[in-house]
Amino acid sequence: MATNAVQPGPTSKRVAENIAHWRKARGLQQKDLSQRMAEVGRPMLPTVISKIERGDRRIDIDDLVALSLALRVGLLRLLLPATDPDERVELTDSMTLSAQDAWECLEGDKPHRKAEVDEHGDLLRYRLDSRPTWDRDPIRQMYNQVLEKSSRSSAIGNQTAEWTKEDGKWVYRTPSGFEIWREPDQEGNAD
């Protein structure tokens, strides 16, 4: 009989292993971690923690954040291995990166692959979009400097879009005037 159950991928398996690793490294029994989970506002029975560690139960993102808090370890450390930087890490069933590239990608330092047209703009755009507005002013300044130095034009399909400065903000428009992107304000709103 066919099943519609979602099969765990490589990251789910690694998260289960990392939770067990950090629980043991902290000297916690599953009942201790259960108590910590209740303290952070996400109650979880010891039997559920056991199922997670064995890979018999999937974790939703709220569980993952709470486990990160309860184990007192960064969220990415539950998602990724601390291994040789050149070791290959499966992120999905079809995406494998070096451990260093995986960490840099998920930390918001660089995308998983380079842009084909504007390598630097793509890198800076990724960094800018990966940060909260209160933490990206230096990145925004770098990004705008790159834009000022570049021709501010690139191919999009068979149209060319261009960057222009309007009311002190950079706006990316097609020749027909269609707005593709507007630099966000300090709160992250694009007007």
mmCIF file of C-alpha atoms in Angstrom:
data_model
loop_
_atom_site.group_PDB
_atom_site.id
_atom_site.type_symbol
_atom_site.label_atom_id
_atom_site.label_comp_id
_atom_site.label_asym_id
_atom_site.label_seq_id
_atom_site.Cartn_x
_atom_site.Cartn_y
_atom_site.Cartn_z
ATOM 1 C CA MET A 1 0.000 0.000 0.000
ATOM 2 C CA ALA A 2 1.342 3.427 -0.980
ATOM 3 C CA THR A 3 1.847 6.055 1.682
ATOM 4 C CA ASN A 4 1.876 9.833 1.510
ATOM 5 C CA ALA A 5 4.146 10.139 4.546
ATOM 6 C CA VAL A 6 6.996 12.594 4.112
ATOM 7 C CA GLN A 7 10.283 10.751 4.356
ATOM 8 C CA PRO A 8 12.957 12.380 6.511
ATOM 9 C CA GLY A 9 15.803 13.889 4.541
ATOM 10 C CA PRO A 10 19.473 14.230 5.441
ATOM 11 C CA THR A 11 18.958 17.366 7.544
ATOM 12 C CA SER A 12 16.213 15.722 9.633
ATOM 13 C CA LYS A 13 18.523 12.800 10.354
ATOM 14 C CA ARG A 14 21.382 15.114 11.285
ATOM 15 C CA VAL A 15 19.118 17.199 13.571
ATOM 16 C CA ALA A 16 18.053 14.027 15.424
ATOM 17 C CA GLU A 17 21.708 13.055 15.886
ATOM 18 C CA ASN A 18 22.687 16.565 16.993
ATOM 19 C CA ILE A 19 19.884 16.766 19.556
ATOM 20 C CA ALA A 20 21.011 13.470 21.094
ATOM 21 C CA HIS A 21 24.646 14.616 20.999
ATOM 22 C CA TRP A 22 23.975 17.944 22.735
ATOM 23 C CA ARG A 23 21.623 16.430 25.288
ATOM 24 C CA LYS A 24 24.329 13.945 26.294
ATOM 25 C CA ALA A 25 27.088 16.600 26.111
ATOM 26 C CA ARG A 26 25.061 18.685 28.587
ATOM 27 C CA GLY A 27 24.731 15.665 30.893
ATOM 28 C CA LEU A 28 20.950 15.615 30.507
ATOM 29 C CA GLN A 29 18.588 12.679 30.594
ATOM 30 C CA GLN A 30 15.584 12.847 28.287
ATOM 31 C CA LYS A 31 13.420 13.733 31.307
ATOM 32 C CA ASP A 32 15.767 16.670 32.061
ATOM 33 C CA LEU A 33 15.463 17.953 28.513
ATOM 34 C CA SER A 34 11.695 17.509 28.780
ATOM 35 C CA GLN A 35 11.704 19.745 31.853
ATOM 36 C CA ARG A 36 13.808 22.369 30.055
ATOM 37 C CA MET A 37 11.394 22.255 27.115
ATOM 38 C CA ALA A 38 8.527 23.057 29.480
ATOM 39 C CA GLU A 39 10.569 25.946 30.934
ATOM 40 C CA VAL A 40 10.994 27.505 27.460
ATOM 41 C CA GLY A 41 7.273 27.149 26.799
ATOM 42 C CA ARG A 42 7.222 24.115 24.511
ATOM 43 C CA PRO A 43 6.347 21.104 26.700
ATOM 44 C CA MET A 44 7.558 17.798 25.302
ATOM 45 C CA LEU A 45 7.365 14.409 26.960
ATOM 46 C CA PRO A 46 10.570 12.368 27.387
ATOM 47 C CA THR A 47 9.047 9.709 25.101
ATOM 48 C CA VAL A 48 8.683 12.318 22.360
ATOM 49 C CA ILE A 49 12.331 13.340 22.772
ATOM 50 C CA SER A 50 13.279 9.678 22.500
ATOM 51 C CA LYS A 51 11.299 9.348 19.257
ATOM 52 C CA ILE A 52 12.941 12.491 17.848
ATOM 53 C CA GLU A 53 16.431 11.233 18.674
ATOM 54 C CA ARG A 54 15.688 7.862 17.025
ATOM 55 C CA GLY A 55 14.314 9.601 13.936
ATOM 56 C CA ASP A 56 10.826 8.200 14.526
ATOM 57 C CA ARG A 57 9.221 11.638 14.907
ATOM 58 C CA ARG A 58 9.605 14.729 12.758
ATOM 59 C CA ILE A 59 10.294 18.115 14.327
ATOM 60 C CA ASP A 60 8.470 21.280 13.355
ATOM 61 C CA ILE A 61 10.293 24.604 13.399
ATOM 62 C CA ASP A 62 8.769 25.634 16.756
ATOM 63 C CA ASP A 63 10.119 22.436 18.322
ATOM 64 C CA LEU A 64 13.531 23.071 16.773
ATOM 65 C CA VAL A 65 13.757 26.611 18.138
ATOM 66 C CA ALA A 66 12.658 25.434 21.590
ATOM 67 C CA LEU A 67 15.190 22.578 21.513
ATOM 68 C CA SER A 68 17.892 25.087 20.605
ATOM 69 C CA LEU A 69 16.917 27.199 23.614
ATOM 70 C CA ALA A 70 16.591 24.232 25.965
ATOM 71 C CA LEU A 71 19.940 22.765 24.915
ATOM 72 C CA ARG A 72 21.577 26.209 24.940
ATOM 73 C CA VAL A 73 23.126 25.760 21.539
ATOM 74 C CA GLY A 74 22.701 27.797 18.369
ATOM 75 C CA LEU A 75 19.966 26.757 15.969
ATOM 76 C CA LEU A 76 22.425 26.207 13.130
ATOM 77 C CA ARG A 77 24.463 23.849 15.303
ATOM 78 C CA LEU A 78 21.409 21.600 15.444
ATOM 79 C CA LEU A 79 21.029 21.792 11.657
ATOM 80 C CA LEU A 80 24.657 21.420 10.597
ATOM 81 C CA PRO A 81 27.644 19.326 11.609
ATOM 82 C CA ALA A 82 30.827 20.705 13.121
ATOM 83 C CA THR A 83 33.107 18.792 10.836
ATOM 84 C CA ASP A 84 36.055 19.291 8.514
ATOM 85 C CA PRO A 85 35.287 22.389 6.389
ATOM 86 C CA ASP A 86 35.842 20.432 3.165
ATOM 87 C CA GLU A 87 33.649 17.479 4.117
ATOM 88 C CA ARG A 88 30.530 17.234 1.972
ATOM 89 C CA VAL A 89 27.238 17.847 3.774
ATOM 90 C CA GLU A 90 23.861 16.837 2.369
ATOM 91 C CA LEU A 91 21.376 19.654 2.934
ATOM 92 C CA THR A 92 18.579 18.142 0.870
ATOM 93 C CA ASP A 93 18.252 14.977 -1.177
ATOM 94 C CA SER A 94 19.739 16.843 -4.158
ATOM 95 C CA MET A 95 21.915 19.596 -2.606
ATOM 96 C CA THR A 96 25.338 18.856 -1.178
ATOM 97 C CA LEU A 97 27.844 21.518 -0.154
ATOM 98 C CA SER A 98 31.120 21.560 1.693
ATOM 99 C CA ALA A 99 30.588 22.004 5.432
ATOM 100 C CA GLN A 100 32.115 25.482 5.227
ATOM 101 C CA ASP A 101 29.842 26.529 2.329
ATOM 102 C CA ALA A 102 26.798 25.120 4.148
ATOM 103 C CA TRP A 103 27.604 27.100 7.290
ATOM 104 C CA GLU A 104 28.285 30.302 5.331
ATOM 105 C CA CYS A 105 25.042 29.890 3.381
ATOM 106 C CA LEU A 106 22.821 29.285 6.416
ATOM 107 C CA GLU A 107 24.573 32.010 8.419
ATOM 108 C CA GLY A 108 23.607 34.449 5.661
ATOM 109 C CA ASP A 109 27.150 35.141 4.499
ATOM 110 C CA LYS A 110 26.848 33.865 0.951
ATOM 111 C CA PRO A 111 24.319 32.110 -1.284
ATOM 112 C CA HIS A 112 24.751 28.441 -2.100
ATOM 113 C CA ARG A 113 25.867 29.317 -5.620
ATOM 114 C CA LYS A 114 27.244 32.368 -7.397
ATOM 115 C CA ALA A 115 25.124 34.534 -9.622
ATOM 116 C CA GLU A 116 25.701 34.207 -13.321
ATOM 117 C CA VAL A 117 25.495 37.942 -14.061
ATOM 118 C CA ASP A 118 26.505 40.032 -11.053
ATOM 119 C CA GLU A 119 28.530 37.981 -8.587
ATOM 120 C CA HIS A 120 29.163 40.844 -6.163
ATOM 121 C CA GLY A 121 25.663 42.293 -6.308
ATOM 122 C CA ASP A 122 24.233 38.830 -5.726
ATOM 123 C CA LEU A 123 26.491 38.265 -2.715
ATOM 124 C CA LEU A 124 25.687 41.616 -1.188
ATOM 125 C CA ARG A 125 21.963 41.287 -1.959
ATOM 126 C CA TYR A 126 21.982 37.884 -0.221
ATOM 127 C CA ARG A 127 23.753 39.298 2.831
ATOM 128 C CA LEU A 128 21.420 42.285 2.949
ATOM 129 C CA ASP A 129 18.286 40.145 2.704
ATOM 130 C CA SER A 130 19.622 37.683 5.294
ATOM 131 C CA ARG A 131 19.983 40.287 8.041
ATOM 132 C CA PRO A 132 17.440 42.166 10.142
ATOM 133 C CA THR A 133 17.307 45.878 9.369
ATOM 134 C CA TRP A 134 19.009 46.777 12.651
ATOM 135 C CA ASP A 135 22.030 44.630 11.738
ATOM 136 C CA ARG A 136 22.674 45.508 8.138
ATOM 137 C CA ASP A 137 23.660 49.135 7.783
ATOM 138 C CA PRO A 138 27.317 48.302 6.928
ATOM 139 C CA ILE A 139 26.076 45.703 4.451
ATOM 140 C CA ARG A 140 23.616 48.175 2.917
ATOM 141 C CA GLN A 141 26.429 50.705 2.521
ATOM 142 C CA MET A 142 28.615 48.111 0.765
ATOM 143 C CA TYR A 143 25.730 47.088 -1.452
ATOM 144 C CA ASN A 144 24.950 50.665 -2.456
ATOM 145 C CA GLN A 145 28.632 51.374 -3.168
ATOM 146 C CA VAL A 146 28.779 48.383 -5.491
ATOM 147 C CA LEU A 147 25.626 49.571 -7.218
ATOM 148 C CA GLU A 148 27.020 53.066 -7.665
ATOM 149 C CA LYS A 149 30.191 51.694 -9.247
ATOM 150 C CA SER A 150 28.413 49.247 -11.514
ATOM 151 C CA SER A 151 26.515 50.123 -14.657
ATOM 152 C CA ARG A 152 23.288 49.395 -12.761
ATOM 153 C CA SER A 153 21.952 47.355 -15.610
ATOM 154 C CA SER A 154 21.576 43.647 -16.154
ATOM 155 C CA ALA A 155 19.609 41.365 -18.396
ATOM 156 C CA ILE A 156 16.305 39.983 -17.140
ATOM 157 C CA GLY A 157 14.897 37.598 -19.695
ATOM 158 C CA ASN A 158 14.835 39.618 -22.889
ATOM 159 C CA GLN A 159 14.359 42.953 -21.061
ATOM 160 C CA THR A 160 16.950 45.168 -19.444
ATOM 161 C CA ALA A 161 16.256 46.612 -16.025
ATOM 162 C CA GLU A 162 18.137 49.544 -14.556
ATOM 163 C CA TRP A 163 18.813 50.987 -11.129
ATOM 164 C CA THR A 164 17.852 54.611 -10.582
ATOM 165 C CA LYS A 165 17.859 56.753 -7.498
ATOM 166 C CA GLU A 166 14.408 58.137 -6.609
ATOM 167 C CA ASP A 167 13.788 60.197 -3.485
ATOM 168 C CA GLY A 168 17.136 59.082 -2.094
ATOM 169 C CA LYS A 169 16.433 55.336 -2.563
ATOM 170 C CA TRP A 170 17.569 52.899 -5.234
ATOM 171 C CA VAL A 171 14.783 51.551 -7.425
ATOM 172 C CA TYR A 172 15.158 48.746 -9.995
ATOM 173 C CA ARG A 173 12.805 49.247 -12.990
ATOM 174 C CA THR A 174 12.259 47.748 -16.419
ATOM 175 C CA PRO A 175 12.355 50.145 -19.404
ATOM 176 C CA SER A 176 8.554 50.120 -19.352
ATOM 177 C CA GLY A 177 8.653 51.500 -15.798
ATOM 178 C CA PHE A 178 7.706 48.305 -13.923
ATOM 179 C CA GLU A 179 9.291 48.413 -10.462
ATOM 180 C CA ILE A 180 11.161 45.210 -9.613
ATOM 181 C CA TRP A 181 12.830 46.261 -6.370
ATOM 182 C CA ARG A 182 12.965 49.292 -4.091
ATOM 183 C CA GLU A 183 15.540 49.710 -1.370
ATOM 184 C CA PRO A 184 13.783 49.153 1.979
ATOM 185 C CA ASP A 185 13.680 51.847 4.644
ATOM 186 C CA GLN A 186 15.195 51.351 8.091
ATOM 187 C CA GLU A 187 12.263 49.152 9.210
ATOM 188 C CA GLY A 188 12.591 46.886 6.171
ATOM 189 C CA ASN A 189 9.530 48.288 4.357
ATOM 190 C CA ALA A 190 9.909 49.005 0.674
ATOM 191 C CA ASP A 191 7.468 51.977 0.918
#
